[in-house]
mmCIF file of C-alpha atoms in Angstrom:
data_model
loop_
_atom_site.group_PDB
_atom_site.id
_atom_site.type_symbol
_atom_site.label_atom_id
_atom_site.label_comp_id
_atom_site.label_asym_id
_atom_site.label_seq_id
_atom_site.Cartn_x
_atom_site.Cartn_y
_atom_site.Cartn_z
ATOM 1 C CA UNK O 185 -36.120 24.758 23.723
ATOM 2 C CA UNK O 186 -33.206 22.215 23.768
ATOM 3 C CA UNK O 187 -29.580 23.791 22.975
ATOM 4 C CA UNK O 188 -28.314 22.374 19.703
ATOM 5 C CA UNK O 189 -25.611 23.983 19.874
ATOM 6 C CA UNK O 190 -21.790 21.586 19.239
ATOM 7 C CA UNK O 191 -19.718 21.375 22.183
ATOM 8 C CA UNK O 192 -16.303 21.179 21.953
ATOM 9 C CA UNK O 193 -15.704 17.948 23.319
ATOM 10 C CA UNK O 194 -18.348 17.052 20.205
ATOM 11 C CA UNK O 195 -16.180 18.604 17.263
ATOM 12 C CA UNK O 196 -12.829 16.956 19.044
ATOM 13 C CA UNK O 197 -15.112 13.597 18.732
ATOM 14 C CA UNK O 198 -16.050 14.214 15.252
ATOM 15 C CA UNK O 199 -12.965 15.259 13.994
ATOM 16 C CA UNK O 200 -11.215 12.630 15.733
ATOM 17 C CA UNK O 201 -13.758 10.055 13.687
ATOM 18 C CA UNK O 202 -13.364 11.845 10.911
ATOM 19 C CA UNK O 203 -8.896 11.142 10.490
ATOM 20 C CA UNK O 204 -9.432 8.291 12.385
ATOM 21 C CA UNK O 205 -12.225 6.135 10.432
ATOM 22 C CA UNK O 206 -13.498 7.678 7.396
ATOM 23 C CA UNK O 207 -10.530 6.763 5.043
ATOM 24 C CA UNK O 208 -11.341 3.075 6.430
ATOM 25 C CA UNK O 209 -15.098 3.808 5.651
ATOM 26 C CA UNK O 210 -14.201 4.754 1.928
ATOM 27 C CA UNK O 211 -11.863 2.140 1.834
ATOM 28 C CA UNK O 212 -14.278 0.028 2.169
ATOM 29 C CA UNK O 213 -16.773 1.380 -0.384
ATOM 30 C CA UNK O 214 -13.834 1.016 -2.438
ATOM 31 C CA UNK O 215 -13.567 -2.100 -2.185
ATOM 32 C CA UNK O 216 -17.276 -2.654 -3.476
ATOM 33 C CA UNK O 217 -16.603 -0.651 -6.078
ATOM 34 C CA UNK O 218 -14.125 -2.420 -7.370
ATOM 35 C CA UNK O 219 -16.425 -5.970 -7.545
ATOM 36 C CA UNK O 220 -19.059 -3.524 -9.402
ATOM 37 C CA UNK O 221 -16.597 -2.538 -11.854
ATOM 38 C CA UNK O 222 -16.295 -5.807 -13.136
ATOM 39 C CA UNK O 223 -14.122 -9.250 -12.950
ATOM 40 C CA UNK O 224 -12.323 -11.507 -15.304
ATOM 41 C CA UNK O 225 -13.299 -15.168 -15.151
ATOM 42 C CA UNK O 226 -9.802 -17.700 -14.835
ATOM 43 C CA UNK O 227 -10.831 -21.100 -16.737
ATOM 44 C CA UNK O 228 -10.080 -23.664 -13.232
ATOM 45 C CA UNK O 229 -10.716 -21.935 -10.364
ATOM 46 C CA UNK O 230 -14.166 -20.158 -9.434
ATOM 47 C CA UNK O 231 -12.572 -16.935 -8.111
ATOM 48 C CA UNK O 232 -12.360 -14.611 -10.743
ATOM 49 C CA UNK O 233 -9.839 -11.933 -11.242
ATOM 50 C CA UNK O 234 -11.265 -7.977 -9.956
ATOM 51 C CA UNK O 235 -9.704 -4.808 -8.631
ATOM 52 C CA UNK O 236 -9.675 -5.682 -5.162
ATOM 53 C CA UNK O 237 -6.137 -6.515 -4.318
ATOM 54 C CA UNK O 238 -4.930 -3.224 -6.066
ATOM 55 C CA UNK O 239 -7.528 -1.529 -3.568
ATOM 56 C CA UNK O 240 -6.144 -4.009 -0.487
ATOM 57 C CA UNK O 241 -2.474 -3.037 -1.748
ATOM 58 C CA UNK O 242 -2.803 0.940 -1.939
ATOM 59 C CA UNK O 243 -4.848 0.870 1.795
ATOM 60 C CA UNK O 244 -1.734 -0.967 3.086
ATOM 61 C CA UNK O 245 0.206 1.662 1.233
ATOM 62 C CA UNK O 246 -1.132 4.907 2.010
ATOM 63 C CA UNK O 247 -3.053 4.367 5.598
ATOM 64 C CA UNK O 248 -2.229 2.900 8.783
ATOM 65 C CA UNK O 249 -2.430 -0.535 9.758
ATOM 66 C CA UNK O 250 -4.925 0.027 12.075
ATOM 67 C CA UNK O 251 -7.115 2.298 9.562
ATOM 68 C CA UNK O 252 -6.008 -0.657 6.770
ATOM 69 C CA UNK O 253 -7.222 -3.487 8.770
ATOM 70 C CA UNK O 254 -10.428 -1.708 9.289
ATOM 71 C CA UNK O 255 -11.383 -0.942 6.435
ATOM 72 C CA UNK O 256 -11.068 -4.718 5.153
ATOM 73 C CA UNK O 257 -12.816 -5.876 8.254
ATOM 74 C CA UNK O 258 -15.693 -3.796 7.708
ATOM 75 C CA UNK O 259 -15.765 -4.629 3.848
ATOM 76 C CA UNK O 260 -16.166 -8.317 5.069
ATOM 77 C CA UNK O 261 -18.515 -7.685 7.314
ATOM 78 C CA UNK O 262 -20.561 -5.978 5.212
ATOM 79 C CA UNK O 263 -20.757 -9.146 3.232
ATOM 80 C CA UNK O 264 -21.589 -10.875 6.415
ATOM 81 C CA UNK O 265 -24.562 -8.606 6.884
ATOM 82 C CA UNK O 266 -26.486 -9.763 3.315
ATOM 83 C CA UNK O 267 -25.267 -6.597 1.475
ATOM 84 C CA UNK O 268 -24.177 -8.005 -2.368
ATOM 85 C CA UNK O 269 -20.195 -6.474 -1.684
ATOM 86 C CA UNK O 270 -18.633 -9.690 -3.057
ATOM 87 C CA UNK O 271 -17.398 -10.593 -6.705
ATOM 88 C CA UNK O 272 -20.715 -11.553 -8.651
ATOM 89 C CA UNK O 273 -22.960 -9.796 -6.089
ATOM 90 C CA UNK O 274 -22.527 -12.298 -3.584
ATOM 91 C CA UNK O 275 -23.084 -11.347 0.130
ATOM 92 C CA UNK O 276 -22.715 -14.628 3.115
ATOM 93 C CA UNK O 277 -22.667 -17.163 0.898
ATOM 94 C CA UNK O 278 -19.022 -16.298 -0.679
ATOM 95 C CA UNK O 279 -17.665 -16.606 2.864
ATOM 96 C CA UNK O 280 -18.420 -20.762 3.013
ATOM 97 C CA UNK O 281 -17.407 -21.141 -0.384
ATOM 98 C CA UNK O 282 -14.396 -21.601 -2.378
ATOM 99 C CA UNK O 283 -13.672 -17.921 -2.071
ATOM 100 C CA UNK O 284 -13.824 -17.644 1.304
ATOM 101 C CA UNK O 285 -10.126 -17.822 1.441
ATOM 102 C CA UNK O 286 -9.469 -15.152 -0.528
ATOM 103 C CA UNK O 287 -12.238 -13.255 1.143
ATOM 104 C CA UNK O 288 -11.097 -13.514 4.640
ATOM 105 C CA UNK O 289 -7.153 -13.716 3.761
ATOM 106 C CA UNK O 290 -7.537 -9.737 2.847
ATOM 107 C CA UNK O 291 -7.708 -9.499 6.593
ATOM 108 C CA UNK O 292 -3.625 -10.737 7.206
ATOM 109 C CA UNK O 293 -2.320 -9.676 3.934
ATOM 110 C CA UNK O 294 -3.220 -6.490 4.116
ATOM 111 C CA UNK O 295 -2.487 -6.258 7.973
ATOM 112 C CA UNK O 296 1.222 -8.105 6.887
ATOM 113 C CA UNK O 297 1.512 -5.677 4.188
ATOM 114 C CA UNK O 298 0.936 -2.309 6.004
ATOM 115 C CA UNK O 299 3.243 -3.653 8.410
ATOM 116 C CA UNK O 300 6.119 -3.923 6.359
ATOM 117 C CA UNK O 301 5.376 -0.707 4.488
ATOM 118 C CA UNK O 302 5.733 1.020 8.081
ATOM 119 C CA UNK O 303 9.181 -0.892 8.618
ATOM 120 C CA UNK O 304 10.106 0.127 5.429
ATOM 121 C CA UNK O 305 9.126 3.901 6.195
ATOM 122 C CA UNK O 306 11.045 3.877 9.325
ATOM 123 C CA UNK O 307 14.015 2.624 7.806
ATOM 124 C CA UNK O 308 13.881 4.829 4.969
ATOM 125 C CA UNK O 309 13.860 8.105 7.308
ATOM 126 C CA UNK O 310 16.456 7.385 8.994
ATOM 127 C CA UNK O 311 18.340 6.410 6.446
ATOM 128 C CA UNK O 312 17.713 9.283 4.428
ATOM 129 C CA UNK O 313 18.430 11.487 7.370
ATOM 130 C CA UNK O 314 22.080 10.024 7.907
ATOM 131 C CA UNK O 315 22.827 10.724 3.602
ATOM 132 C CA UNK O 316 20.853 14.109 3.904
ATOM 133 C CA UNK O 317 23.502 15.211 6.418
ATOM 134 C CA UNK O 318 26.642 13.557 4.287
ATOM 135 C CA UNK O 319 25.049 14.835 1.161
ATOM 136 C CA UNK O 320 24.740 18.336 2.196
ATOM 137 C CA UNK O 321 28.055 18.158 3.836
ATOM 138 C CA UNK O 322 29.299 17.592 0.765
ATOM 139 C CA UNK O 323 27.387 20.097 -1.257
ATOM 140 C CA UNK O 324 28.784 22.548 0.978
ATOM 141 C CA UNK O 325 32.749 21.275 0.648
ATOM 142 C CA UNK O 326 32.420 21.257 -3.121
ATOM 143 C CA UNK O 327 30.880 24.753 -2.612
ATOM 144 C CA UNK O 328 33.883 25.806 -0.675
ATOM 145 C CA UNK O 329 35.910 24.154 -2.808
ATOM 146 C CA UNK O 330 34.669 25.529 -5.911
ATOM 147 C CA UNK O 331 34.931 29.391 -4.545
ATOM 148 C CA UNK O 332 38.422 28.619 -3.612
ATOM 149 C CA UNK O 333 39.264 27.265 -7.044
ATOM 150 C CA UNK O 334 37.305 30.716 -8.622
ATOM 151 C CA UNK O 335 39.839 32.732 -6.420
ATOM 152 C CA UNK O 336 42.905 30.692 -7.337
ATOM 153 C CA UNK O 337 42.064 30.743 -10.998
ATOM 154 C CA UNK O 338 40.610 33.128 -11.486
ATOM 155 C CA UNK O 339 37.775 32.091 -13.655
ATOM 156 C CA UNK O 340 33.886 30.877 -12.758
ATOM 157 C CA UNK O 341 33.768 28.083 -14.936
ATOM 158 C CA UNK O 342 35.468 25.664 -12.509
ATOM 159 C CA UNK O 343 33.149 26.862 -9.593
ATOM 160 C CA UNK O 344 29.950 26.555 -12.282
ATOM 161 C CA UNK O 345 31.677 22.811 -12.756
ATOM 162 C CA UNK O 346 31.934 21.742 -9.584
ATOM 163 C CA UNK O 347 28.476 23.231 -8.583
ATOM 164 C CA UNK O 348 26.812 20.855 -11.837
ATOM 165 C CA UNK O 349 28.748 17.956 -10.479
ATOM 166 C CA UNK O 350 27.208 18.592 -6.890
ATOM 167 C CA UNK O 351 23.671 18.747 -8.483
ATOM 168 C CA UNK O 352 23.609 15.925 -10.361
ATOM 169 C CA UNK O 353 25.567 14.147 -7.513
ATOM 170 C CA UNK O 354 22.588 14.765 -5.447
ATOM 171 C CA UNK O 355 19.625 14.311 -8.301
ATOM 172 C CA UNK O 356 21.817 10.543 -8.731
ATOM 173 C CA UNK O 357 21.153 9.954 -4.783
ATOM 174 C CA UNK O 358 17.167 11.100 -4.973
ATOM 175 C CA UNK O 359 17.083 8.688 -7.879
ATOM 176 C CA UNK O 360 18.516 6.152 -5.998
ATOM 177 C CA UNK O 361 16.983 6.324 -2.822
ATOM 178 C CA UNK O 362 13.045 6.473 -4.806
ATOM 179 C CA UNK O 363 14.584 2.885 -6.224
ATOM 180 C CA UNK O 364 15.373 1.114 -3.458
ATOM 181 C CA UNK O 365 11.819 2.457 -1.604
ATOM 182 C CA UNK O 366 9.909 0.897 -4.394
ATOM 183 C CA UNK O 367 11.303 -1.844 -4.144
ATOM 184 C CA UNK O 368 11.430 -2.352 -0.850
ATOM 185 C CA UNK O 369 7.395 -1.510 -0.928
ATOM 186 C CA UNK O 370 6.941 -3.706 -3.990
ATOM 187 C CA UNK O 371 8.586 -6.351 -1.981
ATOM 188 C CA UNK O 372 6.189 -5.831 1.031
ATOM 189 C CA UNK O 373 3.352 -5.692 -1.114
ATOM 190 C CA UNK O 374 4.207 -9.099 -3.356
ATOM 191 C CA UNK O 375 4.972 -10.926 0.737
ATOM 192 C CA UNK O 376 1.699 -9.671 2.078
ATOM 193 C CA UNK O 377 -0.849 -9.318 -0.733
ATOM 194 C CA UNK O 378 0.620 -12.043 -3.010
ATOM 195 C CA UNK O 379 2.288 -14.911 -1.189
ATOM 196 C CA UNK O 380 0.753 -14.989 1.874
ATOM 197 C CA UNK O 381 -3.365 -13.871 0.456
ATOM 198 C CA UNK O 382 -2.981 -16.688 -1.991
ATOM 199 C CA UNK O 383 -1.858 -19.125 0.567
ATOM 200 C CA UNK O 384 -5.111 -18.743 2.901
ATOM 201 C CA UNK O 385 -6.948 -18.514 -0.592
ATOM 202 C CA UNK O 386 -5.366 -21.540 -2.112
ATOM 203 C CA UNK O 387 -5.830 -23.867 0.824
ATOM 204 C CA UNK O 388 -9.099 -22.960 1.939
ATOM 205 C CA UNK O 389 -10.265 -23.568 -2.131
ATOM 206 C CA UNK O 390 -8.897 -26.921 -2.523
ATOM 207 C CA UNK O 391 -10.538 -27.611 1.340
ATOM 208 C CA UNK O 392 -14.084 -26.872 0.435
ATOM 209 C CA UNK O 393 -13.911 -28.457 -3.304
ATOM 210 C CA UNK O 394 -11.602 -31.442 -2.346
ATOM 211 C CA UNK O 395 -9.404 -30.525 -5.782
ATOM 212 C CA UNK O 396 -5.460 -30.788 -4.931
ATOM 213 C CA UNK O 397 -4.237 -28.016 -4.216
ATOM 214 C CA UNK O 398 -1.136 -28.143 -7.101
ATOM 215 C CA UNK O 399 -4.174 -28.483 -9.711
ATOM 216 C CA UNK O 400 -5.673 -25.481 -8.270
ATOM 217 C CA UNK O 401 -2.130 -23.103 -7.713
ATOM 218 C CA UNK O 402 -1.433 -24.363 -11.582
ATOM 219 C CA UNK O 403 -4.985 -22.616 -12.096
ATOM 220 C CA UNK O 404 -4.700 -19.697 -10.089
ATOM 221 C CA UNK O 405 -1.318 -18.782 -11.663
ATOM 222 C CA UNK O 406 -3.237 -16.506 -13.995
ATOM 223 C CA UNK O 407 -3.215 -14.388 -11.202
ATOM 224 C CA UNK O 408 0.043 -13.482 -10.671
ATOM 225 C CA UNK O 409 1.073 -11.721 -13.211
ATOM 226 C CA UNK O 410 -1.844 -8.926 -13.048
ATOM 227 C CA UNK O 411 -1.164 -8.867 -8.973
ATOM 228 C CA UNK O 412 2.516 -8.489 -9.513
ATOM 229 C CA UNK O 413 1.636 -5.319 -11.612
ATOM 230 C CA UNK O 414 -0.995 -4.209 -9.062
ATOM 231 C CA UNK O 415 1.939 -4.168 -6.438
ATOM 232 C CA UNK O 416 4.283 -2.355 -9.078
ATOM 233 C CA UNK O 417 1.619 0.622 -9.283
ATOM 234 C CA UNK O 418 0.621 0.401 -5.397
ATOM 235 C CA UNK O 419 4.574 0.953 -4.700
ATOM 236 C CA UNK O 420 5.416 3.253 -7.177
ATOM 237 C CA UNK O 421 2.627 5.518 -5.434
ATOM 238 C CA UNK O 422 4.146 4.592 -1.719
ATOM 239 C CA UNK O 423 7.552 5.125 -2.812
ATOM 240 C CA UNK O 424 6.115 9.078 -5.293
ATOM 241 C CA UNK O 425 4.718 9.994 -1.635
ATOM 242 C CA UNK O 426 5.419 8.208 1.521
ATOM 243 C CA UNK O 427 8.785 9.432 2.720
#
């Protein structure tokens, strides 16, 4: 009778898969799901308009690189199999045609992107460490302050003062610092997802249908304002919950 039983050494592999690869996995799925839900023809340019770049701009948001990059490698590879992943239900043949670009430029945008979201997380925790420390420094001199000026005057509305002044002091710097994250993620999202995804889309489109390439950007510019929204929402979730 064999032993069925699951070794350790098994779960440690399973679980390991499990944080490692199955975000990238539904990532991925995610990515066909947003071709099923639908797309928005552009009048100009064959590629229409879909979810997938707000799906490519919340993986570089919320996962790793590593985990982001895989999950957009195994979307296009799917497509590279024959499965119908691709905007219309197209599988191998999008990748030789005038969508390739776009197809295979998810690969460095979103590698670009998650990059600079991870920069932009470093910098923001150590940055918010060194104005934690002055911040509750202060709290605590305007505390002292405030219990000396209750003794001297003998009243608590000076210390009840001072303590409002403190809070909203520090509810101005959480403000604050949530501002300049978003941005700073809206920024990495509009460099990697934007810029450089509709460069490799842009050039590889007017290669393959021998159109100049400032007839098919002036086409394409329908894009941008939908994408620069997309990255708006992707940061304001980085910036809500990535510290």
């Amino acid at each position: 009778m064999q032993n069925t039983e699951i070794t350790a050494p098994s779960r440690l592999t399973m679980r390991t898969f499990m944080l490692q690869w199955a975000p990238s996995l539904v990532t991925a799925g995610l990515l066909w799901a947003a071709t099923a839900a639908g797309r928005i023809p552009i009048p100009g340019t064959p590629v229409p308009i879909t979810l997938q770049t707000l799906v490519v701009m919340m993986a570089a948001m919320v996962l790793s690189r590593r985990q982001a990059v895989a999950a957009v490698v195994m979307y296009v590879a799917m497509g590279a199999c024959g499965l119908p992943v691709f905007a219309g239900g197209m599988s191998t043949l999008a990748l030789v045609g005038a969508s390739a670009g776009f197809i295979f430029g998810f690969v460095p945008a979103v590698a670009v992107t998650a990059t600079l979201v991870a920069a932009v997380q470093r910098v923001s925790a150590r940055w918010g460490g060194v104005h934690d420390g002055a911040g509750n420094a202060t709290s605590a001199n305007n505390g002292h302050h405030a219990m000396n000026g209750a003794a001297d005057d003998g009243g608590m509305g000076v210390a009840a003062g001072r303590s409002a002044d403190g809070t909203i002091a520090q509810a101005g710097r959480v403000t604050a610092r949530w501002a300049l994250r978003f941005v700073a993620y809206w920024a990495a999202a509009v460099i990697g997802c934007i810029v450089l995804h509709y460069a490799c889309g842009l050039l590889v489109q007017s290669a393959v249908t021998g159109v100049p390439l400032r007839l098919i950007a002036s086409a394409s510019a329908g894009f941008l304002p939908g994408d620069l929204c997309k990255a708006a929402l992707a940061a304001t979730v980085a910036a809500t919950f990535r510290r």
